[in-house]
mmCIF file of C-alpha atoms in Angstrom:
data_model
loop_
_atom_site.group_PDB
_atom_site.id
_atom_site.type_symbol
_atom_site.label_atom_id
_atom_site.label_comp_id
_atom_site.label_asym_id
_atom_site.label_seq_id
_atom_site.Cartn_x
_atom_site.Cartn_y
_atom_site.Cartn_z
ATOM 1 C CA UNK Q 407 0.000 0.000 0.000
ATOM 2 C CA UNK Q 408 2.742 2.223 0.272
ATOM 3 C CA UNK Q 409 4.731 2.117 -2.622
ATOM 4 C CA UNK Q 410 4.149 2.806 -6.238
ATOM 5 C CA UNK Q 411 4.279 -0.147 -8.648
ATOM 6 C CA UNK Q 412 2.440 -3.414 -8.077
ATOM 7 C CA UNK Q 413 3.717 -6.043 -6.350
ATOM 8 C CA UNK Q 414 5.032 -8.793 -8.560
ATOM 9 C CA UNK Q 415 2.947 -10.937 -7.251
ATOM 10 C CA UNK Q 416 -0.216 -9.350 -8.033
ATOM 11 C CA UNK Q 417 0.646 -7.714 -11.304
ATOM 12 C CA UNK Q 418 -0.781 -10.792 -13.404
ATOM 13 C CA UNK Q 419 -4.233 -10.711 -11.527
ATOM 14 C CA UNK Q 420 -4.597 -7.073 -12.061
ATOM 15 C CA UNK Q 421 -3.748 -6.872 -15.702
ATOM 16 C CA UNK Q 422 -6.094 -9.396 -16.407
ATOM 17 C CA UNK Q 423 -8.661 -7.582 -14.458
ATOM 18 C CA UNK Q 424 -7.862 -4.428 -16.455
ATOM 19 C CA UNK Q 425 -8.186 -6.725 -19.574
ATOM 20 C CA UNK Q 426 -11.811 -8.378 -18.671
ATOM 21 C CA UNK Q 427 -13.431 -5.853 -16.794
ATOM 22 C CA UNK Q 428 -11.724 -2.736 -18.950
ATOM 23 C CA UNK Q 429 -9.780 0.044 -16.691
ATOM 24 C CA UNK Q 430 -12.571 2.514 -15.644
ATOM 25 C CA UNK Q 431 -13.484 -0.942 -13.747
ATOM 26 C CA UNK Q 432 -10.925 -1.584 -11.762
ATOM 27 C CA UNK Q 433 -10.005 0.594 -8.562
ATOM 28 C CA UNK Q 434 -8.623 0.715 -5.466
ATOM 29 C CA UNK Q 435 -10.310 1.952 -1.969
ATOM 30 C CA UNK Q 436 -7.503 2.820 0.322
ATOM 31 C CA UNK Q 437 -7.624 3.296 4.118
ATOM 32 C CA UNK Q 438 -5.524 5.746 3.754
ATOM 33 C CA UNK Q 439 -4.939 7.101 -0.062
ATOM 34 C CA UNK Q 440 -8.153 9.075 -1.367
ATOM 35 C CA UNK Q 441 -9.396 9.567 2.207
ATOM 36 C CA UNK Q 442 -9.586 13.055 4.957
ATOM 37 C CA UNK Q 443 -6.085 11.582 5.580
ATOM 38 C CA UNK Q 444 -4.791 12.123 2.307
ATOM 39 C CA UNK Q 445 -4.396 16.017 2.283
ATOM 40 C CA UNK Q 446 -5.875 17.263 -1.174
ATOM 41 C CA UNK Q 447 -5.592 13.407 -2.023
ATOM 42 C CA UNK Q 448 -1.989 13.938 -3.449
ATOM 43 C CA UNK Q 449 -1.293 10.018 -2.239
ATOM 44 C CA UNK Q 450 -4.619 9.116 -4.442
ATOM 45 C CA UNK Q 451 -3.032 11.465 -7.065
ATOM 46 C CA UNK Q 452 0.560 9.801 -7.191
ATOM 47 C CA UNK Q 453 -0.692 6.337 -7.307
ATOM 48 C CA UNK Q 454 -3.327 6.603 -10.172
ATOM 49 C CA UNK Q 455 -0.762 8.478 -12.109
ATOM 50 C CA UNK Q 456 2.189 5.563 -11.353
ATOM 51 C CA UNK Q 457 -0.093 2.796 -11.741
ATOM 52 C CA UNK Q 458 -2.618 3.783 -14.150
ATOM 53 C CA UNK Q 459 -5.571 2.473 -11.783
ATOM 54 C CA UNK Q 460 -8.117 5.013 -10.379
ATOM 55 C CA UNK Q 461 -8.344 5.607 -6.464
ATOM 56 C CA UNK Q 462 -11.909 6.063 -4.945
ATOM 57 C CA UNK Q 463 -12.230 9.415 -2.779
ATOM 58 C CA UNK Q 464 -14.412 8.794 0.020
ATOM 59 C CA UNK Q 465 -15.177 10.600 3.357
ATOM 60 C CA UNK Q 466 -15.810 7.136 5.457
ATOM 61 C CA UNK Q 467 -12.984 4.406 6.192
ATOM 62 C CA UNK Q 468 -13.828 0.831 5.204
ATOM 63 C CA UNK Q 469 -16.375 -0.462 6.231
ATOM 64 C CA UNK Q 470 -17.492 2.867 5.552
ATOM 65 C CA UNK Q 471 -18.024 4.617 1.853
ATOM 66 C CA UNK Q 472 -20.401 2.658 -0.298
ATOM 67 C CA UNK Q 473 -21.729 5.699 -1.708
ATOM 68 C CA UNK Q 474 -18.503 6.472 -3.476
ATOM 69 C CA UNK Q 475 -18.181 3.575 -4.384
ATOM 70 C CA UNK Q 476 -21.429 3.079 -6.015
ATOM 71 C CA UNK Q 477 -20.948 6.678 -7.612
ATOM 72 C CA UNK Q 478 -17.507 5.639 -8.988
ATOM 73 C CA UNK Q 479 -18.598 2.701 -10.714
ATOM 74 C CA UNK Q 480 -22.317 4.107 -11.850
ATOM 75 C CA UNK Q 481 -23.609 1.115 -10.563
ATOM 76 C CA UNK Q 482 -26.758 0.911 -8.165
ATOM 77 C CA UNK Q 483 -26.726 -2.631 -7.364
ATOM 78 C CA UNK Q 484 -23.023 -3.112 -4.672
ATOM 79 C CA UNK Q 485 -23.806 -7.158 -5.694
ATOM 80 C CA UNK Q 486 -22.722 -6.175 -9.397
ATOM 81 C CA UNK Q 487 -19.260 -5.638 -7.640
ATOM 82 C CA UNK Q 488 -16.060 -7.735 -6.271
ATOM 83 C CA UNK Q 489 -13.981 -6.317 -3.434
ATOM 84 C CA UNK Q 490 -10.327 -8.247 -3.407
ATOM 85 C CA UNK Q 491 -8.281 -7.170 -0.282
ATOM 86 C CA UNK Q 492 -6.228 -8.590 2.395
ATOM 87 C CA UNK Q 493 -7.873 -7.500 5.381
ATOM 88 C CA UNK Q 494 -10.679 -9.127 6.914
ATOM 89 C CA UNK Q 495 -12.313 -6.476 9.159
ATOM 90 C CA UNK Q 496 -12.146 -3.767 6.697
ATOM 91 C CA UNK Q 497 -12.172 -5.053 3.005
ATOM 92 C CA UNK Q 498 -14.290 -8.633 3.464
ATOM 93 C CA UNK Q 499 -16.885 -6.796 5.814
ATOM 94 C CA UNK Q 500 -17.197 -3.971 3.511
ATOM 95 C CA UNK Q 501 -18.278 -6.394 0.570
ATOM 96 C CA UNK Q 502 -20.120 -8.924 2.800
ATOM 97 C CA UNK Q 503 -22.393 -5.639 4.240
ATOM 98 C CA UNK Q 504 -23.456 -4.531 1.185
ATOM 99 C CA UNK Q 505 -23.617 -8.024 -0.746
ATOM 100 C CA UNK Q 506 -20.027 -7.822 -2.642
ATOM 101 C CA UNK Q 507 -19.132 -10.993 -4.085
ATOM 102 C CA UNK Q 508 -15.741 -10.560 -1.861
ATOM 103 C CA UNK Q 509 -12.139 -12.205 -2.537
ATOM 104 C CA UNK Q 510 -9.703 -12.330 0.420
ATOM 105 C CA UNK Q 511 -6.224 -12.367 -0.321
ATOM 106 C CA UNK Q 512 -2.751 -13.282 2.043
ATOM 107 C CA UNK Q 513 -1.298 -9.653 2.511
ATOM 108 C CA UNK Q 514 1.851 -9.754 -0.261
ATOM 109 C CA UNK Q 515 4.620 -8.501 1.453
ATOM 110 C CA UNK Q 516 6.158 -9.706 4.048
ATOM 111 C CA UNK Q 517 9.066 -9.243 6.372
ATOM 112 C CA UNK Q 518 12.025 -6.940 5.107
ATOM 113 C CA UNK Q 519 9.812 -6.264 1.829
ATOM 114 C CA UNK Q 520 6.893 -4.906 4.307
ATOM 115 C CA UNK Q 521 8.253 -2.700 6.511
ATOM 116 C CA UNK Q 522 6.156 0.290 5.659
ATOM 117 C CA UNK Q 523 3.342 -1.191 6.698
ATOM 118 C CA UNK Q 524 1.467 0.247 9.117
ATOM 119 C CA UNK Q 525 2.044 -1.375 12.323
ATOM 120 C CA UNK Q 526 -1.327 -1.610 14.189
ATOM 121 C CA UNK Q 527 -2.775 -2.965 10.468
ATOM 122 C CA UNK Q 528 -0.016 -5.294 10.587
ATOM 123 C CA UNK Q 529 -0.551 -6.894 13.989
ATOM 124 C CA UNK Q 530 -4.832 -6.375 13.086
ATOM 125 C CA UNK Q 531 -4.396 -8.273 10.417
ATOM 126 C CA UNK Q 532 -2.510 -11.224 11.693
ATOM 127 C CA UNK Q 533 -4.887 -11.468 14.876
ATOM 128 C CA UNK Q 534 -7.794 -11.238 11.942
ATOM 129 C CA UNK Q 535 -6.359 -13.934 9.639
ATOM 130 C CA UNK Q 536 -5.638 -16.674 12.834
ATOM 131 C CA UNK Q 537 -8.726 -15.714 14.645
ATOM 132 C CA UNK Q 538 -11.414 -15.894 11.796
ATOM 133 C CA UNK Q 539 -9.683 -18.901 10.142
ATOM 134 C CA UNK Q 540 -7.988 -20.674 12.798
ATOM 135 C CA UNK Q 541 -9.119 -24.169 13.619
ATOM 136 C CA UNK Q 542 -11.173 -22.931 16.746
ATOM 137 C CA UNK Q 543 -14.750 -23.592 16.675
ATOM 138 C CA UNK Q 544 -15.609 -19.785 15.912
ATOM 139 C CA UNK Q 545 -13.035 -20.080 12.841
ATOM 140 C CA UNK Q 546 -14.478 -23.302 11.744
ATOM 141 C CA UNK Q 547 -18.151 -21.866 12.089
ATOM 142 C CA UNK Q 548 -17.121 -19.029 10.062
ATOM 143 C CA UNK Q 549 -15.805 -21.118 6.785
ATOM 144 C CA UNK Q 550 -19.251 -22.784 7.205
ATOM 145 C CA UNK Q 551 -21.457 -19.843 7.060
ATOM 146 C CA UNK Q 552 -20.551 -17.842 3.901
ATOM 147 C CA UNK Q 553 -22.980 -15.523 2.921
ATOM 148 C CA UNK Q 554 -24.716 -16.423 -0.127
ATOM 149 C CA UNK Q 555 -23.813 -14.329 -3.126
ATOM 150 C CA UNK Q 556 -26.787 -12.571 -5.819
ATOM 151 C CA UNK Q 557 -25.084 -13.759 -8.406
ATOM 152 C CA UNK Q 558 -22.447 -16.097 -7.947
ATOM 153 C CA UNK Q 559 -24.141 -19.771 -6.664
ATOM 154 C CA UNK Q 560 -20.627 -21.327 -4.874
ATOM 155 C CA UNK Q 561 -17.145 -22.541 -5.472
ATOM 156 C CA UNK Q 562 -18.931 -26.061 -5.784
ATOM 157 C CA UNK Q 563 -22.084 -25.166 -8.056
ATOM 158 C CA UNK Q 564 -19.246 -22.709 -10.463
ATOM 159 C CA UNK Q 565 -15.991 -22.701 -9.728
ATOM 160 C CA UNK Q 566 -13.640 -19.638 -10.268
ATOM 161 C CA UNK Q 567 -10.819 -20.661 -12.221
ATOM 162 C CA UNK Q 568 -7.929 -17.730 -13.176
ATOM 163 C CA UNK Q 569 -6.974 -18.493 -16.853
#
């Protein structure tokens, strides 16, 4: 989040993105980029013009700012939309309120190659990722109870498959 290229790692899922869902289509909804944090948004600013990839202004931190998002993407209906991040808490909830089909991702920097990070997310995250799928019985009750998607039946009715 705080550099400005993408990661290696993800730079073959977002071209292909780009390439299916066109550019206007794909964009990113910082915590911290295009927010009140973001003085004038010149974070927001640097990164669309670096990566290409438009960043949502909105008012309201995650799970906060559906509006914008709505208004960004001219859509009315949020389950016409996918939110991909790597926080639980934040980017899952976000999607899962408003009926997202949601994709949670393993954060992709770690150690030396993540020290930027913010360290309260850092720590959030980790407590997220072992409490909510940890083999505890809340973590195991969680994997059971997805919500059900508008659109999308399952991973065992229609898989997703990246080609």
């Amino acid at each position: 989040p705080y550099g400005m290229s993408i990661h290696p790692d993800a730079s073959q899922g977002l071209e292909a993105a780009k390439s299916v869902f066109g550019r206007e289509n794909v964009a990113i909804m910082s915590n911290s980029a295009g927010t009140m944090d973001d003085p004038e948004y010149e974070d927001a600013k640097r990164i669309e013009e670096a990566l290409g990839i438009a960043v949502i202004r909105h008012n309201e931190k995650k799970p906060g700012g559906l509006p914008e998002v709505l208004q960004h993407f001219k859509v009315d209906d949020p389950a016409t939309l996918c939110m991909v991040g790597d926080r639980l808490l934040t980017d899952v909830v976000f999607g899962n309120l408003y009926g997202m089909l949601t994709v949670h991702t393993l954060p992709l920097c770690k150690g030396p190659d993540n020290t930027q990070d913010n360290t309260v997310a850092k720590v959030i995250r980790s407590v997220e990722n072992k409490g909510l799928y940890g083999n505890w019985f809340g973590g195991r009750y969680m994997l059971k109870k997805r919500p059900p998607h508008k659109f999308w039946p399952g991973e065992e009715d229609c898989p997703l498959r990246i080609i």
